[in-house]
């Protein structure tokens, strides 16, 4: 049941709604049920607040500056259609992928498949137990890809945690056959240097190339030795995925990348990439690589070639992800200040840190350059108990405009316009109030993506949300359809 009324939160008239749908699902074991696996990673730590900070959070709620605990607020052009709470998989919810009438939702303990043919009432099709953070997820044809970036005892879905200092430990990519959505089958695994924090698909007719992003090597890790200055490239034959193998490890930072502190205080040292987004129709990729932002050519997918590289040693702490606009003349990079574990949407941090950086791509061919234009950050203040920072989002396909929907952890979901690179603005939002007022807790949307007329969000703590936006600026996107969406493999919506 959904209720709708207005409330003076943040001195605006906002719609407040709450909706829930409980679904029954059968837990599928993706491997032999010989052991109960440990969680893919420890749950997010909770940081206790001082009495003064707790009082400030409580006062902010009482004054209407921020919503109440778990209260839902949204702009008038957003409707909250559905929420599906966590079920068998109780780990942290992570990324999303889409194919036809299905949404695939990662979780630190495995992944879940939803039937979204009726967006108002998503149905669980399968839940697969396969622990290994973060379980970054993508799909292509009959194959599903899952990243493991926590050290495991082996590559099975019944593995247990094991120190990375042990040579026998395993991290990397897993591949599933999803021709039967109700019964995914684990068919291949490829171990990669430093594991797989995220991955990006470059699909071709007969093969799928996988760019594996990972970082933070150590001389104490046998399979993750410094320098770790590139990415693993895996080639997966569609008809024989069990033959998947690494075909290259291109060096992206021959000079070692950003040195970080103390040379650049507050900036992450570059020891690999966090995430890469490709635009296959333009043979382009953008890399968010800790202390560096990259633009590179993928004309030869096995051998990506760097075109340009930028740094922001004033306001960017950790280059997290990247998004092209449709014309491929802009890139939005995100800064995950605090690593997704800190409250950064407040006056103390300000509007330029933990934000998006908008860059124009100027020039032609291999002479193209990334030119900074502006920052974008949600201006809705969050309580000091709320982890909030720029995170995963996607383009909303409208010709002539650059529109994006984006997750901000407990800052919620933001819809914003960067058609004017120098003057971006928010045009819609959805968020929940703090989970608690006495400690900092990681929660809120990990990913928020636009797919075939709706916005889908995977909330770390609260589950799978479906939103609808009705706005003259975004309405043309409702007519655009795609059969498959991995946001880090951006489609060309209009040249098909």
Tab-separated table of C-alpha atoms in Angstrom:
chain	number	residue	atom	x	y	z
A	1	UNK	CA	0.000	0.000	0.000
A	2	UNK	CA	1.357	3.439	-0.900
A	3	UNK	CA	0.607	6.656	0.940
A	4	UNK	CA	1.333	10.096	-0.466
A	5	UNK	CA	1.348	13.414	1.329
A	6	UNK	CA	3.469	16.534	1.553
A	7	UNK	CA	5.972	17.513	4.205
A	8	UNK	CA	8.138	20.618	4.737
A	9	UNK	CA	11.431	18.708	4.608
A	10	UNK	CA	14.250	21.068	3.571
A	11	UNK	CA	11.754	23.911	3.241
A	12	UNK	CA	10.324	22.349	0.069
A	13	UNK	CA	7.099	20.566	-0.748
A	14	UNK	CA	8.149	16.954	-1.269
A	15	UNK	CA	6.214	13.798	-1.927
A	16	UNK	CA	6.659	11.211	0.813
A	17	UNK	CA	5.927	7.597	0.028
A	18	UNK	CA	6.587	4.129	1.332
A	19	UNK	CA	6.061	0.869	-0.527
A	20	UNK	CA	7.102	-2.700	0.060
A	21	UNK	CA	6.578	-6.026	-1.650
A	22	UNK	CA	7.590	-9.283	-0.012
A	23	UNK	CA	8.612	-12.043	-2.408
A	24	UNK	CA	9.228	-15.735	-1.865
A	25	UNK	CA	12.294	-17.247	-3.529
A	26	UNK	CA	14.152	-20.514	-3.575
A	27	UNK	CA	17.844	-20.304	-2.785
A	28	UNK	CA	19.900	-21.936	-5.513
A	29	UNK	CA	23.309	-23.353	-4.690
A	30	UNK	CA	25.720	-22.689	-7.553
A	31	UNK	CA	28.033	-25.486	-6.466
A	32	UNK	CA	28.135	-28.506	-4.164
A	33	UNK	CA	26.511	-27.748	-0.816
A	34	UNK	CA	29.450	-29.215	1.092
A	35	UNK	CA	30.045	-26.234	3.335
A	36	UNK	CA	28.397	-23.043	4.466
A	37	UNK	CA	30.518	-20.241	3.005
A	38	UNK	CA	31.562	-17.232	4.979
A	39	UNK	CA	30.254	-13.845	3.850
A	40	UNK	CA	32.155	-12.417	0.898
A	41	UNK	CA	33.424	-9.654	3.130
A	42	UNK	CA	32.798	-8.394	6.591
A	43	UNK	CA	29.752	-6.168	6.886
A	44	UNK	CA	30.400	-2.467	6.656
A	45	UNK	CA	31.793	-1.057	9.850
A	46	UNK	CA	29.725	1.340	11.906
A	47	UNK	CA	31.452	4.374	13.353
A	48	UNK	CA	30.135	5.653	16.654
A	49	UNK	CA	29.400	9.384	16.841
A	50	UNK	CA	30.083	11.812	19.622
A	51	UNK	CA	27.160	12.964	21.742
A	52	UNK	CA	27.327	16.329	19.993
A	53	UNK	CA	27.220	14.779	16.517
A	54	UNK	CA	24.299	12.559	17.499
A	55	UNK	CA	22.443	15.585	18.853
A	56	UNK	CA	23.091	17.480	15.605
A	57	UNK	CA	21.663	14.605	13.538
A	58	UNK	CA	18.573	14.443	15.727
A	59	UNK	CA	18.125	18.215	15.504
A	60	UNK	CA	18.448	18.169	11.715
A	61	UNK	CA	15.592	15.658	11.511
A	62	UNK	CA	13.444	17.617	13.959
A	63	UNK	CA	13.914	20.834	11.971
A	64	UNK	CA	13.038	19.173	8.665
A	65	UNK	CA	16.529	19.725	7.250
A	66	UNK	CA	16.863	15.979	6.631
A	67	UNK	CA	14.179	13.250	6.499
A	68	UNK	CA	13.407	11.140	9.545
A	69	UNK	CA	14.918	7.703	10.090
A	70	UNK	CA	13.985	5.548	7.069
A	71	UNK	CA	11.502	8.198	5.882
A	72	UNK	CA	11.203	8.345	2.077
A	73	UNK	CA	11.182	11.708	0.327
A	74	UNK	CA	11.284	12.523	-3.386
A	75	UNK	CA	10.723	15.288	-5.887
A	76	UNK	CA	7.263	15.680	-7.409
A	77	UNK	CA	8.391	14.225	-10.758
A	78	UNK	CA	9.505	10.912	-9.178
A	79	UNK	CA	7.166	8.047	-8.239
A	80	UNK	CA	8.300	5.143	-6.056
A	81	UNK	CA	6.707	2.093	-7.673
A	82	UNK	CA	8.145	-0.833	-5.729
A	83	UNK	CA	10.647	-2.097	-3.184
A	84	UNK	CA	11.780	-5.717	-2.873
A	85	UNK	CA	13.639	-6.316	0.411
A	86	UNK	CA	16.605	-8.648	0.738
A	87	UNK	CA	15.701	-12.303	1.059
A	88	UNK	CA	18.101	-15.262	1.158
A	89	UNK	CA	21.170	-13.163	0.345
A	90	UNK	CA	21.780	-10.918	3.335
A	91	UNK	CA	25.096	-9.373	2.267
A	92	UNK	CA	25.522	-5.852	0.892
A	93	UNK	CA	23.633	-5.219	-2.354
A	94	UNK	CA	25.891	-4.006	-5.183
A	95	UNK	CA	25.643	-3.472	-8.942
A	96	UNK	CA	22.914	-4.132	-11.535
A	97	UNK	CA	22.693	-5.435	-15.110
A	98	UNK	CA	19.704	-5.931	-17.435
A	99	UNK	CA	18.598	-8.206	-20.257
A	100	UNK	CA	15.136	-8.319	-21.773
A	101	UNK	CA	12.603	-8.549	-18.960
A	102	UNK	CA	15.230	-9.404	-16.331
A	103	UNK	CA	17.331	-7.428	-13.859
A	104	UNK	CA	20.436	-9.021	-12.335
A	105	UNK	CA	21.425	-7.717	-8.904
A	106	UNK	CA	24.804	-8.318	-7.307
A	107	UNK	CA	25.214	-8.964	-3.595
A	108	UNK	CA	28.322	-9.725	-1.524
A	109	UNK	CA	26.858	-13.212	-0.997
A	110	UNK	CA	25.968	-13.910	-4.658
A	111	UNK	CA	23.373	-12.544	-7.075
A	112	UNK	CA	19.620	-12.320	-7.563
A	113	UNK	CA	17.575	-12.352	-10.765
A	114	UNK	CA	14.313	-10.392	-11.003
A	115	UNK	CA	11.552	-10.573	-13.577
A	116	UNK	CA	10.740	-6.884	-14.189
A	117	UNK	CA	8.133	-7.374	-16.920
A	118	UNK	CA	5.793	-5.578	-14.506
A	119	UNK	CA	7.981	-2.852	-12.939
A	120	UNK	CA	5.357	-2.224	-10.265
A	121	UNK	CA	5.729	-5.794	-8.996
A	122	UNK	CA	9.186	-7.330	-9.659
A	123	UNK	CA	9.321	-11.084	-9.068
A	124	UNK	CA	12.355	-13.040	-7.894
A	125	UNK	CA	13.344	-15.693	-10.410
A	126	UNK	CA	16.509	-17.006	-8.746
A	127	UNK	CA	18.950	-16.322	-5.928
A	128	UNK	CA	22.427	-17.767	-6.303
A	129	UNK	CA	24.668	-18.175	-3.272
A	130	UNK	CA	28.272	-17.518	-4.317
A	131	UNK	CA	30.103	-15.350	-1.761
A	132	UNK	CA	32.978	-13.102	-2.801
A	133	UNK	CA	32.806	-9.334	-2.624
A	134	UNK	CA	31.819	-7.273	-4.453
A	135	UNK	CA	30.182	-9.581	-6.946
A	136	UNK	CA	30.175	-6.846	-9.566
A	137	UNK	CA	27.845	-8.217	-12.237
A	138	UNK	CA	27.206	-8.056	-15.992
A	139	UNK	CA	25.530	-10.145	-18.695
A	140	UNK	CA	26.012	-10.842	-22.401
A	141	UNK	CA	23.859	-13.313	-24.292
A	142	UNK	CA	23.714	-16.523	-22.267
A	143	UNK	CA	26.665	-15.579	-20.064
A	144	UNK	CA	26.750	-13.822	-16.700
A	145	UNK	CA	30.007	-12.473	-15.266
A	146	UNK	CA	30.761	-12.045	-11.564
A	147	UNK	CA	33.778	-10.354	-9.940
A	148	UNK	CA	35.464	-11.731	-6.822
A	149	UNK	CA	37.655	-9.254	-4.961
A	150	UNK	CA	38.033	-10.951	-1.595
A	151	UNK	CA	40.571	-13.663	-0.975
A	152	UNK	CA	38.922	-17.105	-1.028
A	153	UNK	CA	40.019	-20.671	-0.298
A	154	UNK	CA	39.242	-21.705	-3.900
A	155	UNK	CA	37.182	-20.642	-6.933
A	156	UNK	CA	34.012	-22.522	-5.978
A	157	UNK	CA	30.760	-21.041	-4.701
A	158	UNK	CA	31.297	-22.892	-1.418
A	159	UNK	CA	34.677	-21.307	-0.732
A	160	UNK	CA	35.598	-19.704	2.578
A	161	UNK	CA	37.632	-16.605	3.372
A	162	UNK	CA	41.393	-17.079	3.361
A	163	UNK	CA	44.263	-14.584	3.721
A	164	UNK	CA	45.690	-13.117	0.514
A	165	UNK	CA	49.132	-13.857	1.917
A	166	UNK	CA	48.546	-17.561	1.169
A	167	UNK	CA	49.582	-18.647	-2.328
A	168	UNK	CA	46.619	-21.032	-2.657
A	169	UNK	CA	44.084	-18.223	-2.211
A	170	UNK	CA	41.886	-17.320	-5.180
A	171	UNK	CA	40.352	-14.102	-6.553
A	172	UNK	CA	39.158	-13.256	-10.051
A	173	UNK	CA	36.295	-13.684	-12.540
A	174	UNK	CA	33.498	-16.232	-12.497
A	175	UNK	CA	31.285	-17.061	-15.474
A	176	UNK	CA	27.757	-18.503	-15.365
A	177	UNK	CA	25.458	-19.884	-18.047
A	178	UNK	CA	22.087	-18.132	-17.699
A	179	UNK	CA	20.260	-19.718	-20.637
A	180	UNK	CA	17.874	-20.975	-17.939
A	181	UNK	CA	17.260	-17.937	-15.742
A	182	UNK	CA	15.745	-20.053	-13.006
A	183	UNK	CA	18.800	-22.259	-12.766
A	184	UNK	CA	22.088	-20.467	-13.548
A	185	UNK	CA	25.072	-22.797	-13.921
A	186	UNK	CA	28.632	-21.964	-12.930
A	187	UNK	CA	30.805	-22.816	-15.947
A	188	UNK	CA	34.198	-21.079	-15.703
A	189	UNK	CA	36.632	-19.176	-13.514
A	190	UNK	CA	39.756	-17.147	-14.296
A	191	UNK	CA	42.157	-16.039	-11.569
A	192	UNK	CA	43.425	-12.485	-12.044
A	193	UNK	CA	46.173	-10.469	-10.436
A	194	UNK	CA	44.787	-8.705	-7.321
A	195	UNK	CA	41.338	-10.175	-7.983
A	196	UNK	CA	38.487	-8.389	-9.746
A	197	UNK	CA	37.012	-5.382	-7.980
A	198	UNK	CA	34.968	-4.486	-11.060
A	199	UNK	CA	34.915	-5.583	-14.676
A	200	UNK	CA	33.767	-4.253	-18.045
A	201	UNK	CA	32.575	-6.192	-21.092
A	202	UNK	CA	33.630	-5.520	-24.680
A	203	UNK	CA	31.275	-7.922	-26.514
A	204	UNK	CA	31.899	-9.266	-30.021
A	205	UNK	CA	30.044	-11.805	-32.125
A	206	UNK	CA	32.068	-14.871	-31.108
A	207	UNK	CA	33.885	-13.680	-28.000
A	208	UNK	CA	33.429	-11.433	-25.005
A	209	UNK	CA	36.443	-9.477	-23.830
A	210	UNK	CA	36.478	-8.643	-20.132
A	211	UNK	CA	38.519	-5.749	-18.741
A	212	UNK	CA	39.263	-6.546	-15.101
A	213	UNK	CA	39.926	-3.641	-12.738
A	214	UNK	CA	41.746	-4.260	-9.458
A	215	UNK	CA	44.201	-2.442	-7.254
A	216	UNK	CA	46.151	-2.228	-3.970
A	217	UNK	CA	48.984	-4.740	-4.437
A	218	UNK	CA	51.314	-5.762	-1.619
A	219	UNK	CA	54.687	-7.465	-1.475
A	220	UNK	CA	53.082	-9.853	1.046
A	221	UNK	CA	50.486	-11.050	-1.520
A	222	UNK	CA	51.912	-13.783	-3.799
A	223	UNK	CA	49.278	-13.165	-6.491
A	224	UNK	CA	49.085	-9.382	-6.198
A	225	UNK	CA	52.596	-8.003	-6.445
A	226	UNK	CA	53.541	-4.367	-7.087
A	227	UNK	CA	53.734	-2.638	-9.434
A	228	UNK	CA	50.144	-3.279	-10.459
A	229	UNK	CA	49.962	-0.681	-13.218
A	230	UNK	CA	47.432	-2.124	-15.654
A	231	UNK	CA	44.327	-4.246	-16.174
A	232	UNK	CA	43.760	-7.917	-16.977
A	233	UNK	CA	42.127	-8.623	-20.348
A	234	UNK	CA	40.194	-11.907	-20.485
A	235	UNK	CA	38.896	-13.490	-23.689
A	236	UNK	CA	35.759	-15.631	-23.256
A	237	UNK	CA	34.556	-17.700	-26.261
A	238	UNK	CA	30.759	-17.586	-26.276
A	239	UNK	CA	30.390	-21.207	-27.360
A	240	UNK	CA	33.126	-22.481	-25.027
A	241	UNK	CA	33.264	-20.241	-21.950
A	242	UNK	CA	35.224	-22.898	-20.084
A	243	UNK	CA	38.152	-21.886	-22.314
A	244	UNK	CA	38.204	-18.337	-20.925
A	245	UNK	CA	41.756	-17.074	-20.363
A	246	UNK	CA	43.847	-13.956	-19.846
A	247	UNK	CA	45.219	-12.683	-23.160
A	248	UNK	CA	46.948	-9.484	-22.040
A	249	UNK	CA	47.873	-7.236	-19.139
A	250	UNK	CA	48.347	-3.809	-20.760
A	251	UNK	CA	50.384	-1.337	-18.728
A	252	UNK	CA	48.384	1.883	-18.413
A	253	UNK	CA	50.782	3.779	-16.148
A	254	UNK	CA	54.358	3.309	-17.373
A	255	UNK	CA	55.437	6.148	-15.059
A	256	UNK	CA	53.713	4.580	-12.065
A	257	UNK	CA	50.641	6.819	-12.049
A	258	UNK	CA	49.665	9.375	-9.431
A	259	UNK	CA	52.061	9.073	-6.461
A	260	UNK	CA	49.372	10.130	-3.998
A	261	UNK	CA	50.454	11.461	-0.613
A	262	UNK	CA	52.632	13.043	0.619
A	263	UNK	CA	53.307	14.460	-2.868
A	264	UNK	CA	49.570	14.951	-3.397
A	265	UNK	CA	47.981	14.974	0.085
A	266	UNK	CA	44.562	13.354	0.335
A	267	UNK	CA	44.834	11.717	-3.103
A	268	UNK	CA	44.957	7.950	-3.636
A	269	UNK	CA	48.145	6.524	-5.067
A	270	UNK	CA	47.422	4.869	-8.413
A	271	UNK	CA	48.017	1.130	-8.151
A	272	UNK	CA	45.496	-0.026	-10.760
A	273	UNK	CA	41.999	0.975	-11.902
A	274	UNK	CA	38.730	0.976	-10.000
A	275	UNK	CA	36.345	0.975	-12.964
A	276	UNK	CA	36.336	1.322	-16.746
A	277	UNK	CA	33.453	2.308	-19.019
A	278	UNK	CA	33.553	1.519	-22.739
A	279	UNK	CA	31.580	2.995	-25.614
A	280	UNK	CA	32.094	0.293	-28.273
A	281	UNK	CA	30.302	2.221	-31.044
A	282	UNK	CA	33.001	4.901	-30.770
A	283	UNK	CA	35.912	2.560	-29.915
A	284	UNK	CA	36.429	4.581	-26.729
A	285	UNK	CA	36.940	3.821	-23.068
A	286	UNK	CA	37.247	5.967	-19.953
A	287	UNK	CA	39.113	4.703	-16.927
A	288	UNK	CA	38.651	5.788	-13.326
A	289	UNK	CA	41.955	4.716	-11.839
A	290	UNK	CA	42.354	5.804	-8.219
A	291	UNK	CA	44.483	8.924	-8.718
A	292	UNK	CA	44.068	9.243	-12.487
A	293	UNK	CA	41.368	9.629	-15.141
A	294	UNK	CA	42.013	8.041	-18.538
A	295	UNK	CA	40.690	8.252	-22.082
A	296	UNK	CA	41.764	5.411	-24.345
A	297	UNK	CA	41.065	3.734	-27.648
A	298	UNK	CA	39.733	0.163	-27.803
A	299	UNK	CA	39.877	-0.305	-31.585
A	300	UNK	CA	41.967	-3.355	-30.743
A	301	UNK	CA	40.191	-4.636	-27.606
A	302	UNK	CA	43.125	-6.837	-26.604
A	303	UNK	CA	45.472	-3.864	-26.738
A	304	UNK	CA	43.829	-0.653	-25.448
A	305	UNK	CA	45.793	2.514	-26.253
A	306	UNK	CA	45.950	5.573	-23.981
A	307	UNK	CA	44.808	8.835	-25.622
A	308	UNK	CA	44.854	11.196	-22.638
A	309	UNK	CA	45.274	11.176	-18.881
A	310	UNK	CA	44.232	13.743	-16.269
A	311	UNK	CA	44.557	14.281	-12.521
A	312	UNK	CA	42.769	16.493	-10.008
A	313	UNK	CA	45.032	16.823	-6.986
A	314	UNK	CA	42.889	19.517	-5.388
A	315	UNK	CA	39.392	18.014	-5.082
A	316	UNK	CA	39.478	14.363	-6.230
A	317	UNK	CA	40.556	11.751	-3.676
A	318	UNK	CA	39.647	8.529	-5.530
A	319	UNK	CA	38.645	8.304	-9.224
A	320	UNK	CA	35.822	5.764	-8.966
A	321	UNK	CA	33.782	5.494	-12.185
A	322	UNK	CA	33.149	7.118	-15.566
A	323	UNK	CA	30.194	7.808	-17.860
A	324	UNK	CA	30.217	9.098	-21.458
A	325	UNK	CA	27.470	11.263	-22.849
A	326	UNK	CA	25.804	9.938	-26.004
A	327	UNK	CA	27.854	12.069	-28.431
A	328	UNK	CA	31.096	10.982	-26.786
A	329	UNK	CA	32.266	14.553	-26.324
A	330	UNK	CA	31.981	14.501	-22.510
A	331	UNK	CA	32.924	12.211	-19.645
A	332	UNK	CA	31.581	12.350	-16.093
A	333	UNK	CA	34.085	10.996	-13.564
A	334	UNK	CA	33.075	10.334	-9.941
A	335	UNK	CA	35.145	10.838	-6.803
A	336	UNK	CA	34.463	8.276	-4.080
A	337	UNK	CA	35.866	10.352	-1.243
A	338	UNK	CA	36.028	8.262	1.912
A	339	UNK	CA	35.782	4.981	-0.008
A	340	UNK	CA	32.029	4.723	0.420
A	341	UNK	CA	32.292	4.717	4.193
A	342	UNK	CA	32.072	8.356	5.221
A	343	UNK	CA	29.551	11.164	5.502
A	344	UNK	CA	30.716	13.669	2.862
A	345	UNK	CA	27.498	15.453	1.817
A	346	UNK	CA	27.748	18.249	4.349
A	347	UNK	CA	29.059	21.796	4.766
A	348	UNK	CA	32.393	20.616	6.143
A	349	UNK	CA	33.277	18.749	2.919
A	350	UNK	CA	31.634	21.260	0.587
A	351	UNK	CA	30.357	21.063	-3.014
A	352	UNK	CA	33.560	20.109	-4.861
A	353	UNK	CA	34.788	17.012	-3.024
A	354	UNK	CA	33.112	13.607	-3.187
A	355	UNK	CA	31.459	14.938	-6.338
A	356	UNK	CA	31.272	14.374	-10.089
A	357	UNK	CA	33.831	16.007	-12.346
A	358	UNK	CA	32.549	16.921	-15.830
A	359	UNK	CA	35.133	16.873	-18.618
A	360	UNK	CA	34.688	17.834	-22.262
A	361	UNK	CA	36.522	15.762	-24.880
A	362	UNK	CA	38.100	18.186	-27.340
A	363	UNK	CA	40.091	17.527	-30.503
A	364	UNK	CA	40.104	14.532	-32.827
A	365	UNK	CA	41.520	11.037	-32.952
A	366	UNK	CA	44.565	10.316	-30.857
A	367	UNK	CA	44.965	14.031	-30.160
A	368	UNK	CA	41.771	14.300	-28.098
A	369	UNK	CA	42.075	15.833	-24.655
A	370	UNK	CA	40.003	15.773	-21.473
A	371	UNK	CA	39.216	19.354	-20.430
A	372	UNK	CA	37.695	20.014	-17.004
A	373	UNK	CA	34.505	22.120	-16.946
A	374	UNK	CA	32.786	21.812	-13.542
A	375	UNK	CA	31.781	19.744	-10.519
A	376	UNK	CA	28.321	18.431	-9.679
A	377	UNK	CA	27.231	17.374	-6.219
A	378	UNK	CA	23.771	17.014	-4.728
A	379	UNK	CA	22.925	20.086	-2.659
A	380	UNK	CA	20.521	18.286	-0.364
A	381	UNK	CA	22.313	18.131	3.021
A	382	UNK	CA	22.676	14.733	4.680
A	383	UNK	CA	23.050	13.914	8.360
A	384	UNK	CA	26.521	13.110	9.692
A	385	UNK	CA	25.302	9.545	10.231
A	386	UNK	CA	24.705	9.086	6.482
A	387	UNK	CA	27.401	7.740	4.178
A	388	UNK	CA	27.001	9.853	1.065
A	389	UNK	CA	29.259	10.258	-1.975
A	390	UNK	CA	29.089	10.149	-5.794
A	391	UNK	CA	28.560	6.569	-6.984
A	392	UNK	CA	27.225	4.527	-9.943
A	393	UNK	CA	24.838	6.014	-12.506
A	394	UNK	CA	23.828	5.939	-16.167
A	395	UNK	CA	22.795	8.113	-19.074
A	396	UNK	CA	19.079	8.765	-19.661
A	397	UNK	CA	18.789	8.552	-23.470
A	398	UNK	CA	17.343	11.828	-24.762
A	399	UNK	CA	18.546	13.343	-28.039
A	400	UNK	CA	20.035	16.789	-27.660
A	401	UNK	CA	20.381	16.583	-23.872
A	402	UNK	CA	22.919	15.120	-21.470
A	403	UNK	CA	20.883	13.639	-18.627
A	404	UNK	CA	21.996	11.192	-15.981
A	405	UNK	CA	20.565	9.238	-13.057
A	406	UNK	CA	23.014	8.481	-10.274
A	407	UNK	CA	23.299	6.767	-6.894
A	408	UNK	CA	24.709	8.652	-3.913
A	409	UNK	CA	24.524	5.980	-1.200
A	410	UNK	CA	22.362	7.564	1.546
A	411	UNK	CA	22.140	10.732	-0.521
A	412	UNK	CA	19.696	8.631	-2.559
A	413	UNK	CA	19.045	8.787	-6.288
A	414	UNK	CA	19.653	11.987	-8.240
A	415	UNK	CA	18.513	12.861	-11.759
A	416	UNK	CA	20.588	15.687	-13.197
A	417	UNK	CA	21.307	17.607	-16.399
A	418	UNK	CA	24.838	18.345	-17.640
A	419	UNK	CA	23.920	19.538	-21.145
A	420	UNK	CA	25.763	22.702	-20.195
A	421	UNK	CA	29.040	21.211	-18.952
A	422	UNK	CA	29.805	24.268	-16.863
A	423	UNK	CA	26.399	24.559	-15.190
A	424	UNK	CA	24.975	21.126	-14.227
A	425	UNK	CA	21.759	20.984	-12.218
A	426	UNK	CA	19.602	18.439	-10.415
A	427	UNK	CA	16.098	17.941	-11.833
A	428	UNK	CA	14.764	15.150	-9.606
A	429	UNK	CA	15.604	12.981	-6.605
A	430	UNK	CA	14.577	10.129	-4.317
A	431	UNK	CA	16.057	9.279	-0.926
A	432	UNK	CA	15.506	7.683	2.449
A	433	UNK	CA	16.351	9.298	5.750
A	434	UNK	CA	19.171	8.074	8.003
A	435	UNK	CA	19.249	4.419	8.999
A	436	UNK	CA	20.172	5.556	12.491
A	437	UNK	CA	21.076	8.736	14.363
A	438	UNK	CA	23.825	7.343	16.599
A	439	UNK	CA	26.394	5.899	14.172
A	440	UNK	CA	27.687	6.194	10.619
A	441	UNK	CA	26.255	3.284	8.604
A	442	UNK	CA	26.837	2.283	4.988
A	443	UNK	CA	23.459	2.079	3.249
A	444	UNK	CA	21.512	3.633	0.389
A	445	UNK	CA	21.643	3.080	-3.385
A	446	UNK	CA	24.835	1.463	-4.679
A	447	UNK	CA	23.653	1.781	-8.286
A	448	UNK	CA	20.830	3.688	-9.952
A	449	UNK	CA	20.278	3.057	-13.676
A	450	UNK	CA	17.731	3.987	-16.341
A	451	UNK	CA	16.451	0.995	-18.329
A	452	UNK	CA	13.538	0.951	-20.770
A	453	UNK	CA	11.494	3.706	-19.176
A	454	UNK	CA	12.205	3.143	-15.475
A	455	UNK	CA	14.903	3.797	-12.897
A	456	UNK	CA	16.157	0.764	-11.003
A	457	UNK	CA	18.170	1.108	-7.808
A	458	UNK	CA	19.953	-1.505	-5.708
A	459	UNK	CA	19.912	-0.206	-2.139
A	460	UNK	CA	22.762	-1.652	-0.077
A	461	UNK	CA	20.523	-2.262	2.927
A	462	UNK	CA	16.897	-1.828	1.861
A	463	UNK	CA	16.725	-3.899	-1.316
A	464	UNK	CA	15.676	-3.397	-4.939
A	465	UNK	CA	13.750	-0.212	-5.768
A	466	UNK	CA	11.844	0.765	-8.910
A	467	UNK	CA	11.221	4.444	-9.669
A	468	UNK	CA	9.464	6.287	-12.473
A	469	UNK	CA	10.257	9.807	-13.574
A	470	UNK	CA	7.672	11.925	-15.378
A	471	UNK	CA	9.294	15.092	-16.662
A	472	UNK	CA	9.204	16.812	-20.054
A	473	UNK	CA	13.019	16.748	-20.128
A	474	UNK	CA	13.276	12.983	-19.633
A	475	UNK	CA	9.991	11.794	-21.186
A	476	UNK	CA	11.465	11.212	-24.696
A	477	UNK	CA	13.655	8.465	-23.204
A	478	UNK	CA	10.544	6.354	-22.583
A	479	UNK	CA	10.412	5.610	-26.295
A	480	UNK	CA	13.965	4.235	-26.354
A	481	UNK	CA	14.381	0.494	-25.845
A	482	UNK	CA	17.427	-1.740	-25.555
A	483	UNK	CA	17.613	-5.525	-25.257
A	484	UNK	CA	20.547	-5.541	-22.860
A	485	UNK	CA	22.260	-3.055	-20.575
A	486	UNK	CA	25.550	-3.267	-18.755
A	487	UNK	CA	26.086	0.348	-17.808
A	488	UNK	CA	29.875	0.072	-18.029
A	489	UNK	CA	29.371	-1.072	-21.644
A	490	UNK	CA	27.413	1.912	-22.876
A	491	UNK	CA	25.099	1.351	-25.841
A	492	UNK	CA	24.682	3.774	-28.714
A	493	UNK	CA	20.975	4.397	-28.203
A	494	UNK	CA	20.353	6.294	-31.448
A	495	UNK	CA	22.615	4.715	-34.068
A	496	UNK	CA	21.066	1.271	-34.372
